Amino acid sequence: MVNTLAPERAEHPASRARPAGPGLAARARRRQTVVAYLFLAPTLLFFAVFLVLPLGFALLLSMSRWAGFDLGDIRPVGLDNFTGLFARGSTFLTPILANTVLFALGTVAVALAGSVLVATCIDRLRFQGLWRTLYFLPMVTTVVAVGNVWKYMYEPGGLVDGVLNALGLASVAFLQDPHTALPAVVVVQAWASAGSAILVLTAGLKSIPRSYYEAAELDGAGAVTVFRKITLPLLRPSLLFVCITQFLTGLQSFALITVMTKGGPGDATAVAALEMYRQAFSYGDWGTASAAAFVLFVVVLVITLVQLWVLRRKGEDA
Amino acid sequence: MIRRRHRLPWVSYLLVVSGAVLMVVPFLDMVMTSFKGPGEAGRLPYRFLPRGFGFGFGNYRAALDQLDLPVLFRNSVTATALITGSVLLTSSLAGYALAKLRFRGRDLIFRLVLTTMMFPPFLFFIPHFLILVHWPLAGGNDLLGRGGAGLTVSIVALTMPFLVNGFGIFLMRQFMISVPDEILEAARLDGAGEFTLWWRVVLPQTKPVLVTLALLTFVDAWNEYIWALLISTADPGVMTLPVGIQLLQDHVDPTRTMPVVMAALVLSVLPVLVLFLLLQKHYIRGVVLSGLK
C-alpha cells in the first residue's frame, strides 16, 4: 500500500492508443476535470467550512480574550493567553501537561508490553480468531460503558476490591487517592487499547519468514533467545507504528478521564485536552482554551516527530 | 513448523487465556450487576453473581423509565446512519475522482486529504461549536449568524463535524486504484458517463472495502461521546445513548442505581456487539488494513 501513496502520473495506456484527434482528447479531458470537481465538491466544501475556517478561528481566539457570547466582543490580547499558561502559579505545565505525558507514556508502556506478549503467544495457539476477537471487544464498546464499568469495579464493594480482599489485602480507594488515580485510569486505557495493538502486531508477526524460526530451531536456540534475536528486531516497524499511534491517542484523549474521574481528585488526573474543554465550556475563557489546544498540538507534533526521527535513525522504513 | 507451534504451549495458553479473562470479566461484571437488586451492588463483601436473576426485569424497566431510551436510541441511530451514509458516499465519490480521473489539482487535493488526518480532533471542538452556533439563517440566526442558537439545537449538529472523513477518502482511493483502467476505458468508449462508471463498475468491485469503512464509521459514530455531550448541553432533545447514560450515572446515588446504569449500558452496547460479532472478520481485516484506531 505504501508505494501507491504517490499519485499516479502515468497516462492511461488506452487513451494513448486512441486514434482520436487532439480536439476530442482535450474535450474528454475537460469533461473529466468537470466531473472530478463535481465528485469532490462535497468534500472540498466540507474541508473549507470544517477545517480551514476552524483553524483560522482557533488561531484568532488563542490570541484574544473572549467570554463566548457575541462575536463582536473578541478582544485581541497578543500572546497573553500563552504566557498565562506558563506563568508562575499556573497549573498548566504541572500537573496538567505532566499528567498528559505520564498518562500517554503509561498507557503505551502497559499496552505495548501486554500486547507484545499476548500477540506472540496467540501466534502459537489454535482458535487465533477467537482470541483476537475477545481482546478486541473493548474497542467496539463506548467509552461511557468502559469508564463506568471500571469505575464501579474500583469502588469499595466492586470487583477489584473483592479480589484484593479475597487475596487478604486491604482495600484501596483507587480513584479517590491522588497517588493511585492516574495509574488506575492508565490501566483502563491500556486495557481498552490493547486489542488494536494486538491486531497490528499479529500482522507484523505473520510477515516474519518462518524459515528464520526453523533455522534458529536447528541451531538449538531457546524460546527466549528466538524472541530476543529474531521476533523483536523484525517486529520493530509494527512496534513503532503501535507506539506512535497509541502515543498520539494517549496525548489527546480525555473521554475516559471525563467519565471516570472528571480530572480529580484535585488535579490528579487532569490532562491537557480536558483542561482545554473545561476552560472553554465551564469557565468561558475561550482564549486560554484555544491557546492550550495549540500548545497541546505542538507537544503532540514534537513527540511524534521525535519518534519518527528515532525510527529513521534505526534505519527502518515504515 | 509444527514443532514451534507446540513449543511451550501451556505457557502461551495460560497467558492468553488469563489475558482473555481479564478482557471479558468487566463485561460479565456489567451484565451481572445489571441483575442485582437494590442495595446488593456495592455491598461488602463483593459477590460476582447476583442473588437471583429476578431483579433484572426491574432494572431494565427502570432503565427504560428513567432514560427515555426510545428517544436516545432514535437520536443515536439517526446520527449514526447519517454519518455512515455520508462518509460512504463522499469517500467513494472523492476516492473515485482521486484514483481514476485525471485533472489539474489532483495531487494537491490528495495531499490535502492526507494532511487532514494529521490534525488532532480536540483542536476543532471549540471552533466547530462556534461555527454551528453562528450558522447563518438557522435556529433563529440572521444572515450574519447572529441572534439565535444556530444549528446546535438540531440533530444535524451531532453529525456535522463527522460527515466527511479524510481517512475514508484515503482508504477508498487506495482500493479503487486497483480497478483496471481497461474496463473503465472500454465502458467510456461505449458512451458510459463517469457517474455510471462509479456506480455500476467501480462500487461493486470495491464492496469489501465499503463494508469495512461502513463498520469502522458505524462503531465510531455510535460510541462518540465528547462532541455529543457538548451538543446535548445546548439541546437536551438531541441527546445520544452514551450521553444519556452518563447523565443518569452522574446524578443519582450510585449504590442504588448502579444496577440500572449497568442495565442501560448493556442495552446500549448490545447492538454494536452483535453487529461486531456478525461482521468481525471484515472489521478486524479492516483495522489491520487501515492500521488505525
XYZ file of C-alpha atoms in Angstrom, chain B residues 11 30-31 50 63 77 127 168 192 215 232:
11
model
C 2.726 -21.164 28.996
C -21.535 -5.328 33.860
C -24.135 -7.968 32.951
C -26.430 -11.727 41.664
C -33.615 1.987 32.764
C -29.492 5.653 15.270
C -14.319 26.377 16.517
C -12.274 7.195 4.401
C -20.967 5.421 -20.299
C -18.259 -0.753 10.073
C -26.558 17.855 24.276
